[in-house]
Short mmCIF file of C-alpha atoms in Angstrom, two decimals:
data_model
loop_
_atom_site.label_atom_id
_atom_site.label_comp_id
_atom_site.label_asym_id
_atom_site.label_seq_id
_atom_site.Cartn_x
_atom_site.Cartn_y
_atom_site.Cartn_z
CA MET A 9 0.01 -0.07 0.08
CA THR A 10 1.43 3.46 -1.01
CA VAL A 11 0.60 6.42 0.85
CA ALA A 12 0.96 9.85 -0.76
CA THR A 13 2.01 12.65 1.72
CA ALA A 14 1.69 16.29 0.71
CA SER A 15 4.44 18.45 1.97
CA VAL A 16 3.17 21.63 3.54
CA THR A 17 5.41 24.57 2.99
CA GLN A 18 4.86 27.62 5.02
CA THR A 19 5.91 30.89 3.42
CA PHE A 20 7.04 33.80 5.67
CA LEU A 21 7.00 37.40 4.93
CA GLU A 22 10.49 38.87 4.11
CA PRO A 23 11.68 42.09 5.96
CA GLY A 24 10.55 44.99 3.85
CA THR A 25 7.29 43.56 2.87
CA VAL A 26 4.44 46.16 3.04
CA VAL A 27 1.29 44.68 4.68
CA ARG A 28 -2.06 45.94 5.99
CA THR A 29 -2.67 44.68 9.51
CA PRO A 30 -4.49 45.62 12.60
CA ARG A 31 -2.79 47.86 15.05
CA TYR A 32 -3.31 47.32 18.67
CA ASP A 33 -2.69 50.03 21.25
CA GLU A 34 -3.01 49.03 24.96
CA GLY A 35 -4.92 45.99 23.95
CA LYS A 36 -7.42 47.92 21.78
CA ASN A 37 -7.63 47.41 18.01
CA THR A 38 -7.31 50.88 16.46
CA GLY A 39 -8.05 49.71 12.94
CA VAL A 40 -6.22 48.29 9.97
CA ARG A 41 -3.12 50.24 8.87
CA ARG A 42 -0.10 49.91 6.51
CA ALA A 43 3.03 48.54 7.93
CA ILE A 44 6.46 47.24 7.05
CA VAL A 45 7.44 43.83 8.20
CA LEU A 46 10.65 44.18 10.20
CA GLY A 47 11.27 40.46 10.73
CA LEU A 48 9.81 37.46 12.72
CA TRP A 49 8.70 38.24 16.33
CA ASN A 50 10.50 35.06 17.65
CA GLU A 51 13.34 33.62 15.40
CA LYS A 52 12.95 30.29 17.10
CA GLU A 53 9.16 30.02 16.51
CA PRO A 54 8.29 31.48 13.18
CA LYS A 55 4.55 30.80 13.61
CA ASP A 56 4.35 33.40 16.54
CA GLY A 57 4.04 36.29 14.15
CA TYR A 58 5.90 39.31 12.86
CA ARG A 59 7.43 42.70 14.19
CA VAL A 60 5.80 45.41 12.14
CA TRP A 61 6.40 49.08 11.88
CA PHE A 62 3.41 51.41 11.19
CA TYR A 63 5.54 53.85 9.14
CA THR A 64 2.77 56.15 8.33
CA LEU A 65 2.59 57.16 12.09
CA GLY A 66 6.31 58.27 12.20
CA ALA A 67 9.78 56.95 13.19
CA PRO A 68 10.00 53.51 14.73
CA SER A 69 9.59 53.55 18.58
CA PHE A 70 7.45 52.18 21.26
CA ALA A 71 6.60 55.64 22.81
CA PRO A 72 3.97 56.64 20.01
CA ARG A 73 3.28 52.95 19.38
CA THR A 74 4.58 52.79 15.87
CA LEU A 75 6.18 49.30 16.45
CA GLY A 76 3.95 46.28 17.05
CA MET A 77 3.35 42.78 16.39
CA ALA A 78 1.18 41.03 13.78
CA PHE A 79 -0.01 37.41 14.16
CA ALA A 80 1.00 35.17 11.32
CA ASN A 81 -2.41 35.03 9.80
CA GLU A 82 -3.36 38.67 10.05
CA PRO A 83 -1.22 40.66 7.54
CA THR A 84 -2.47 41.20 4.02
CA VAL A 85 0.44 41.82 1.55
CA VAL A 86 0.28 45.04 -0.28
CA GLY A 87 3.64 45.22 -1.90
CA THR A 88 7.21 45.79 -0.95
CA VAL A 89 9.36 48.86 -0.18
CA ASP A 90 10.58 48.53 -3.79
CA ASP A 91 7.27 49.89 -4.83
CA MET A 92 7.44 53.08 -2.90
CA SER A 93 8.48 56.59 -4.14
CA GLU A 94 11.90 57.90 -3.71
CA ARG A 95 10.76 60.50 -1.36
CA THR A 96 9.09 57.92 0.94
CA LEU A 97 12.25 55.74 0.80
CA LEU A 98 14.40 58.80 1.85
CA ARG A 99 12.27 59.53 4.77
CA LEU A 100 12.02 55.79 5.83
CA HIS A 101 15.96 55.40 5.56
CA ARG A 102 16.42 58.67 7.55
CA TRP A 103 14.35 57.11 10.31
CA LEU A 104 16.06 53.64 10.16
CA ARG A 105 19.64 54.85 9.86
CA ASP A 106 20.56 54.69 13.58
CA LEU A 107 18.68 51.39 14.37
CA ASP A 108 20.92 48.45 13.89
CA GLN A 109 18.26 45.95 14.90
CA PHE A 110 16.33 46.73 11.66
CA SER A 111 19.42 46.55 9.27
CA LYS A 112 17.73 44.15 6.79
CA VAL A 113 14.92 46.56 6.15
CA ARG A 114 17.21 49.59 6.15
CA TYR A 115 19.43 47.92 3.59
CA ARG A 116 16.48 47.05 1.37
CA VAL A 117 15.11 50.63 1.64
CA GLN A 118 18.50 52.01 0.75
CA LYS A 119 18.89 49.66 -2.17
CA ALA A 120 15.53 50.58 -3.58
CA GLY A 121 16.17 54.37 -3.09
CA LEU A 122 19.51 54.15 -4.87
CA ARG A 123 17.84 52.38 -7.76
CA LEU A 124 15.21 54.99 -8.10
CA ARG A 125 17.70 57.73 -7.92
CA ALA A 126 19.92 56.24 -10.58
CA ASN A 127 16.91 55.82 -12.88
CA ARG A 128 15.95 59.51 -12.31
CA LEU A 129 19.39 60.68 -13.06
CA GLY A 130 19.67 58.55 -16.12
CA ARG A 131 22.67 56.51 -14.96
#
């Protein structure tokens, strides 16, 4: 008797993916907002969820609650930072330049911004 098993491959969102996800402030859902995935919440347990930055609210910090968590099934993918304008990428890079823990996202933002600048200047 032959048994066919289907392999289940779970895909995880890369840092720099732009998503729409609920934002929680002090346990209350304040609505769905755009956010950038910064990475997994717990590297050892990828199913726990993602660290996200609600970039439309300002620089990444916990004081104004621009950083948060999204459970693995909550985010809806909208695009990537590669789809953003050069002006938005410049602002994001300025906010991320001093934060080493978000280096993957900062590098991706920088790379996309330099690509757009080169295209604009015709290089």
